[in-house]
PDB file of C-alpha atoms in Angstrom:
ATOM      1  CA  MET A 194      -1.108 -68.796   2.550  1.00 49.00           C
ATOM      2  CA  GLN A 195      -3.063 -65.717   3.204  1.00 53.00           C
ATOM      3  CA  HIS A 196      -1.341 -62.680   4.789  1.00 52.00           C
ATOM      4  CA  ILE A 197      -3.502 -60.476   6.999  1.00 53.00           C
ATOM      5  CA  ASP A 198      -2.490 -56.842   7.330  1.00 54.00           C
ATOM      6  CA  PRO A 199      -2.476 -55.573  10.899  1.00 53.00           C
ATOM      7  CA  GLN A 200      -4.710 -52.734  11.963  1.00 55.00           C
ATOM      8  CA  PRO A 201      -3.220 -49.342  11.148  1.00 55.00           C
ATOM      9  CA  CYS A 202      -1.462 -47.661  14.053  1.00 53.00           C
ATOM     10  CA  HIS A 203      -3.528 -44.736  15.317  1.00 52.00           C
ATOM     11  CA  SER A 204      -1.326 -42.030  16.744  1.00 51.00           C
ATOM     12  CA  LEU A 205      -2.692 -39.193  18.766  1.00 47.00           C
ATOM     13  CA  PRO A 206      -2.228 -35.786  17.206  1.00 49.00           C
ATOM     14  CA  PRO A 207       0.452 -33.744  18.941  1.00 56.00           C
ATOM     15  CA  GLY A 208      -1.299 -31.464  21.383  1.00 61.00           C
ATOM     16  CA  GLY A 209      -0.817 -29.631  24.605  1.00 73.00           C
ATOM     17  CA  PHE A 210      -1.967 -29.417  28.170  1.00 78.00           C
ATOM     18  CA  LEU A 211      -1.972 -26.901  31.008  1.00 83.00           C
ATOM     19  CA  MET A 212       0.550 -27.220  33.794  1.00 85.00           C
ATOM     20  CA  GLN A 213       0.603 -25.228  36.999  1.00 87.00           C
ATOM     21  CA  GLN A 214       3.945 -23.474  37.408  1.00 89.00           C
ATOM     22  CA  ILE A 215       5.427 -21.066  39.934  1.00 90.00           C
ATOM     23  CA  VAL A 216       5.605 -17.505  38.565  1.00 91.00           C
ATOM     24  CA  ALA A 217       6.733 -15.766  41.787  1.00 92.00           C
ATOM     25  CA  SER A 218       8.047 -16.922  45.147  1.00 93.00           C
ATOM     26  CA  GLY A 219       9.414 -15.610  48.402  1.00 94.00           C
ATOM     27  CA  GLN A 220      10.130 -16.479  51.984  1.00 95.00           C
ATOM     28  CA  VAL A 221      10.632 -14.679  55.256  1.00 95.00           C
ATOM     29  CA  TYR A 222      12.165 -15.712  58.578  1.00 96.00           C
ATOM     30  CA  LEU A 223      11.462 -13.446  61.530  1.00 94.00           C
ATOM     31  CA  ARG A 224      13.652 -14.542  64.391  1.00 94.00           C
ATOM     32  CA  TYR A 225      12.761 -13.556  67.930  1.00 91.00           C
ATOM     33  CA  GLN A 226      10.153 -10.926  67.021  1.00 92.00           C
ATOM     34  CA  ARG A 227       7.753  -9.441  69.553  1.00 91.00           C
ATOM     35  CA  PHE A 228       4.052  -9.648  68.669  1.00 92.00           C
ATOM     36  CA  SER A 229       1.049  -8.382  70.588  1.00 90.00           C
ATOM     37  CA  LEU A 230      -1.605 -11.087  70.166  1.00 90.00           C
ATOM     38  CA  CYS A 231      -5.270 -10.136  70.428  1.00 89.00           C
ATOM     39  CA  LEU A 232      -6.952 -13.309  71.720  1.00 87.00           C
ATOM     40  CA  THR A 233     -10.446 -14.324  70.600  1.00 88.00           C
ATOM     41  CA  ASP A 234     -12.591 -17.253  71.792  1.00 83.00           C
ATOM     42  CA  LEU A 235     -10.988 -16.960  75.231  1.00 80.00           C
ATOM     43  CA  PRO A 236     -13.030 -18.790  77.924  1.00 78.00           C
ATOM     44  CA  CYS A 237     -14.378 -16.764  80.842  1.00 78.00           C
ATOM     45  CA  GLY A 238     -12.202 -16.533  83.930  1.00 72.00           C
ATOM     46  CA  MET A 239      -8.891 -16.955  82.063  1.00 69.00           C
ATOM     47  CA  ASP A 240      -7.738 -13.355  82.569  1.00 68.00           C
ATOM     48  CA  GLN A 241      -4.551 -14.341  84.452  1.00 77.00           C
ATOM     49  CA  ALA A 242      -3.523 -17.166  82.112  1.00 81.00           C
ATOM     50  CA  GLN A 243       0.007 -17.752  80.856  1.00 85.00           C
ATOM     51  CA  LEU A 244       0.696 -18.457  77.171  1.00 87.00           C
ATOM     52  CA  GLN A 245       2.157 -21.980  76.804  1.00 89.00           C
ATOM     53  CA  ALA A 246       2.268 -22.719  73.047  1.00 90.00           C
ATOM     54  CA  VAL A 247       1.480 -21.154  69.686  1.00 94.00           C
ATOM     55  CA  SER A 248       0.875 -22.908  66.358  1.00 93.00           C
ATOM     56  CA  VAL A 249      -0.413 -21.969  62.909  1.00 94.00           C
ATOM     57  CA  ASP A 250      -3.723 -23.251  61.572  1.00 90.00           C
ATOM     58  CA  PRO A 251      -2.540 -24.405  58.102  1.00 85.00           C
ATOM     59  CA  CYS A 252      -6.027 -24.269  56.569  1.00 87.00           C
ATOM     60  CA  GLY A 253      -6.493 -20.569  57.299  1.00 89.00           C
ATOM     61  CA  VAL A 254      -3.216 -19.112  55.950  1.00 92.00           C
ATOM     62  CA  ARG A 255      -4.019 -16.354  53.417  1.00 93.00           C
ATOM     63  CA  VAL A 256      -1.993 -14.191  51.053  1.00 93.00           C
ATOM     64  CA  GLU A 257      -3.197 -10.656  50.274  1.00 91.00           C
ATOM     65  CA  ARG A 258      -1.563  -8.287  47.827  1.00 86.00           C
ATOM     66  CA  ARG A 259      -0.591  -4.860  49.081  1.00 83.00           C
ATOM     67  CA  CYS A 260      -1.217  -1.733  47.032  1.00 75.00           C
ATOM     68  CA  ASP A 261       2.160  -0.105  47.496  1.00 66.00           C
ATOM     69  CA  CYS A 262       4.510  -0.423  44.554  1.00 64.00           C
ATOM     70  CA  CYS A 263       7.880  -1.919  45.213  1.00 61.00           C
ATOM     71  CA  ARG A 264      10.771  -2.264  42.837  1.00 67.00           C
ATOM     72  CA  GLY A 265      11.992  -5.758  42.179  1.00 68.00           C
ATOM     73  CA  GLY A 266       9.182  -7.590  43.899  1.00 84.00           C
ATOM     74  CA  ILE A 267       5.496  -8.079  44.513  1.00 89.00           C
ATOM     75  CA  PRO A 268       4.484  -6.857  47.986  1.00 92.00           C
ATOM     76  CA  VAL A 269       2.119  -9.220  49.828  1.00 93.00           C
ATOM     77  CA  THR A 270       0.899  -9.707  53.385  1.00 94.00           C
ATOM     78  CA  LEU A 271       0.580 -13.171  54.892  1.00 95.00           C
ATOM     79  CA  ILE A 272      -2.272 -13.500  57.363  1.00 95.00           C
ATOM     80  CA  LEU A 273      -1.496 -16.314  59.779  1.00 96.00           C
ATOM     81  CA  PRO A 274      -4.251 -17.599  62.085  1.00 95.00           C
ATOM     82  CA  LEU A 275      -2.811 -18.846  65.361  1.00 95.00           C
ATOM     83  CA  CYS A 276      -4.008 -21.392  67.891  1.00 93.00           C
ATOM     84  CA  CYS A 277      -2.789 -20.352  71.358  1.00 90.00           C
ATOM     85  CA  GLN A 278      -2.637 -22.721  74.330  1.00 89.00           C
ATOM     86  CA  LEU A 279      -3.107 -21.026  77.718  1.00 87.00           C
ATOM     87  CA  TRP A 280      -2.680 -22.257  81.311  1.00 85.00           C
ATOM     88  CA  ASP A 281      -3.991 -20.474  84.402  1.00 81.00           C
ATOM     89  CA  GLY A 282      -2.665 -22.893  87.049  1.00 77.00           C
ATOM     90  CA  CYS A 283      -5.877 -24.929  87.261  1.00 82.00           C
ATOM     91  CA  ARG A 284      -6.967 -25.581  83.725  1.00 83.00           C
ATOM     92  CA  GLN A 285      -5.792 -25.436  80.149  1.00 87.00           C
ATOM     93  CA  ALA A 286      -7.670 -23.578  77.426  1.00 86.00           C
ATOM     94  CA  SER A 287      -7.164 -22.581  73.830  1.00 88.00           C
ATOM     95  CA  ALA A 288      -7.811 -19.293  72.077  1.00 89.00           C
ATOM     96  CA  SER A 289      -7.356 -17.883  68.590  1.00 92.00           C
ATOM     97  CA  ALA A 290      -5.265 -14.980  67.372  1.00 93.00           C
ATOM     98  CA  ARG A 291      -3.735 -13.819  64.130  1.00 94.00           C
ATOM     99  CA  ILE A 292      -0.641 -12.022  62.938  1.00 95.00           C
ATOM    100  CA  GLU A 293       0.208 -10.286  59.682  1.00 95.00           C
ATOM    101  CA  VAL A 294       3.624 -10.744  58.103  1.00 95.00           C
ATOM    102  CA  PRO A 295       4.803  -8.532  55.189  1.00 94.00           C
ATOM    103  CA  MET A 296       6.735 -10.248  52.408  1.00 93.00           C
ATOM    104  CA  GLN A 297       8.184  -9.592  48.952  1.00 93.00           C
ATOM    105  CA  LEU A 298       7.659 -12.135  46.160  1.00 92.00           C
ATOM    106  CA  ARG A 299      10.278 -12.332  43.432  1.00 92.00           C
ATOM    107  CA  PRO A 300       8.920 -12.939  39.894  1.00 90.00           C
ATOM    108  CA  CYS A 301      10.318 -16.036  38.121  1.00 85.00           C
ATOM    109  CA  GLY A 302       9.603 -14.928  34.569  1.00 76.00           C
ATOM    110  CA  ASP A 303       7.252 -12.511  32.864  1.00 77.00           C
ATOM    111  CA  PRO A 304       5.818 -10.167  35.545  1.00 76.00           C
ATOM    112  CA  ARG A 305       2.548  -9.896  33.589  1.00 78.00           C
ATOM    113  CA  GLU A 306       1.734 -13.501  34.531  1.00 80.00           C
ATOM    114  CA  THR A 307       1.443 -12.578  38.193  1.00 82.00           C
ATOM    115  CA  ASP A 308      -1.834 -10.704  37.604  1.00 82.00           C
ATOM    116  CA  ARG A 309      -3.802 -13.912  37.025  1.00 83.00           C
ATOM    117  CA  ALA A 310      -1.780 -16.131  39.349  1.00 90.00           C
ATOM    118  CA  ARG A 311      -3.135 -17.953  42.391  1.00 92.00           C
ATOM    119  CA  PRO A 312      -1.418 -17.508  45.767  1.00 93.00           C
ATOM    120  CA  PHE A 313      -0.313 -20.350  48.047  1.00 93.00           C
ATOM    121  CA  ALA A 314       1.465 -20.105  51.391  1.00 94.00           C
ATOM    122  CA  ASN A 315       2.966 -22.233  54.125  1.00 94.00           C
ATOM    123  CA  ALA A 316       4.031 -21.036  57.567  1.00 95.00           C
ATOM    124  CA  CYS A 317       5.394 -22.198  60.899  1.00 94.00           C
ATOM    125  CA  VAL A 318       5.350 -20.273  64.185  1.00 95.00           C
ATOM    126  CA  ARG A 319       7.205 -21.154  67.378  1.00 94.00           C
ATOM    127  CA  LEU A 320       6.787 -19.542  70.777  1.00 92.00           C
ATOM    128  CA  VAL A 321      10.186 -18.423  72.054  1.00 92.00           C
ATOM    129  CA  ARG A 322       9.122 -16.583  75.192  1.00 86.00           C
ATOM    130  CA  ALA A 323       5.837 -15.381  76.646  1.00 77.00           C
ATOM    131  CA  CYS A 324       5.801 -11.921  78.226  1.00 77.00           C
ATOM    132  CA  GLY A 325       3.653 -12.152  81.340  1.00 71.00           C
ATOM    133  CA  CYS A 326      -0.015 -13.016  81.681  1.00 71.00           C
ATOM    134  CA  CYS A 327      -2.770 -12.068  79.304  1.00 71.00           C
ATOM    135  CA  GLU A 328      -4.531  -8.843  80.151  1.00 74.00           C
ATOM    136  CA  CYS A 329      -7.872  -7.839  78.632  1.00 73.00           C
ATOM    137  CA  ASP A 330      -7.677 -10.546  75.968  1.00 81.00           C
ATOM    138  CA  ARG A 331      -4.201  -9.392  74.931  1.00 85.00           C
ATOM    139  CA  VAL A 332      -0.835 -11.067  75.428  1.00 86.00           C
ATOM    140  CA  ASP A 333       2.659 -10.165  74.269  1.00 88.00           C
ATOM    141  CA  ALA A 334       4.905 -12.931  72.986  1.00 90.00           C
ATOM    142  CA  TRP A 335       8.263 -13.371  71.321  1.00 92.00           C
ATOM    143  CA  LEU A 336       7.850 -15.619  68.261  1.00 94.00           C
ATOM    144  CA  ASP A 337       9.953 -17.188  65.533  1.00 95.00           C
ATOM    145  CA  VAL A 338       8.011 -16.998  62.260  1.00 96.00           C
ATOM    146  CA  TRP A 339       9.018 -18.829  59.080  1.00 96.00           C
ATOM    147  CA  ALA A 340       6.829 -18.476  55.985  1.00 95.00           C
ATOM    148  CA  GLN A 341       6.938 -19.164  52.255  1.00 95.00           C
ATOM    149  CA  ALA A 342       4.539 -17.952  49.572  1.00 95.00           C
ATOM    150  CA  TRP A 343       4.140 -18.699  45.873  1.00 94.00           C
ATOM    151  CA  LEU A 344       2.099 -17.390  42.985  1.00 93.00           C
ATOM    152  CA  THR A 345       1.209 -20.115  40.488  1.00 92.00           C
ATOM    153  CA  ALA A 346      -0.349 -19.848  37.044  1.00 90.00           C
ATOM    154  CA  CYS A 347      -1.379 -22.395  34.448  1.00 85.00           C
ATOM    155  CA  ARG A 348       0.912 -22.314  31.427  1.00 80.00           C
ATOM    156  CA  PRO A 349       0.357 -24.202  28.186  1.00 78.00           C
ATOM    157  CA  MET A 350       2.783 -27.061  27.567  1.00 76.00           C
ATOM    158  CA  TYR A 351       3.029 -28.728  24.196  1.00 72.00           C
ATOM    159  CA  GLY A 352       4.060 -32.259  23.368  1.00 67.00           C
ATOM    160  CA  GLY A 353       7.275 -31.884  21.414  1.00 62.00           C
ATOM    161  CA  GLY A 354       8.112 -35.166  19.743  1.00 63.00           C
ATOM    162  CA  CYS A 355       6.304 -37.492  17.404  1.00 62.00           C
ATOM    163  CA  PRO A 356       4.829 -40.669  18.808  1.00 62.00           C
ATOM    164  CA  PRO A 357       7.008 -43.779  18.456  1.00 68.00           C
ATOM    165  CA  PRO A 358       6.538 -45.747  15.223  1.00 74.00           C
ATOM    166  CA  CYS A 359       4.286 -48.786  15.182  1.00 75.00           C
ATOM    167  CA  PRO A 360       6.041 -52.101  15.813  1.00 78.00           C
ATOM    168  CA  PRO A 361       6.471 -54.407  12.811  1.00 76.00           C
ATOM    169  CA  PRO A 362       3.671 -56.920  12.283  1.00 76.00           C
ATOM    170  CA  LEU A 363       4.190 -60.272  13.934  1.00 74.00           C
ATOM    171  CA  PRO A 364       3.662 -63.508  11.986  1.00 72.00           C
ATOM    172  CA  LEU A 365       0.601 -65.555  12.801  1.00 72.00           C
ATOM    173  CA  TYR A 366       2.640 -68.736  13.173  1.00 74.00           C
ATOM    174  CA  PRO A 367       6.334 -69.560  13.332  1.00 72.00           C
ATOM    175  CA  GLN A 368       8.133 -69.702  10.018  1.00 70.00           C
ATOM    176  CA  PRO A 369       9.294 -73.159   8.933  1.00 71.00           C
ATOM    177  CA  CYS A 370      12.977 -73.951   9.282  1.00 73.00           C
ATOM    178  CA  ARG A 371      15.009 -74.565   6.131  1.00 72.00           C
ATOM    179  CA  MET A 372      16.454 -77.942   5.807  1.00 71.00           C
ATOM    180  CA  ARG A 373      20.002 -78.269   4.642  1.00 62.00           C
TER     181      ARG A 373
END
């Protein structure tokens, strides 16, 4: 009987990979704040329109770093583009606006990692009360604003353990039973 040795088990060398991790984060909740919205893309003849709804365009949310130094945090400004729904009694129209929200991000580790980090943000805006009709492409509104922002950086991660050992070789055919 000839015994055939199985192929040697090839294990991958222990290595690493990059993983995106949060290096700073923060959130802000502005409850019942008054904002003066400068409307753009307003159709003609909508000068006596009433503001009906406000929402955030999630694709246009931006995070910009501020220059002022602040102890214990990273000062940023969230720029939130808004889609405003207006009604003038006869027709409905939409217009664009934007608001800026200041925020502090708290570092989650080494503050030097925040220099090369990428910002991400998420926001939600709700119209609480409109203040009269729009005048000269401007309308005042009371809004609830909730926003979160993160700075993420790629950190190296290394595989810690050794790969599992190769399984024992299997016989090519069943072993004969011993007779008693």
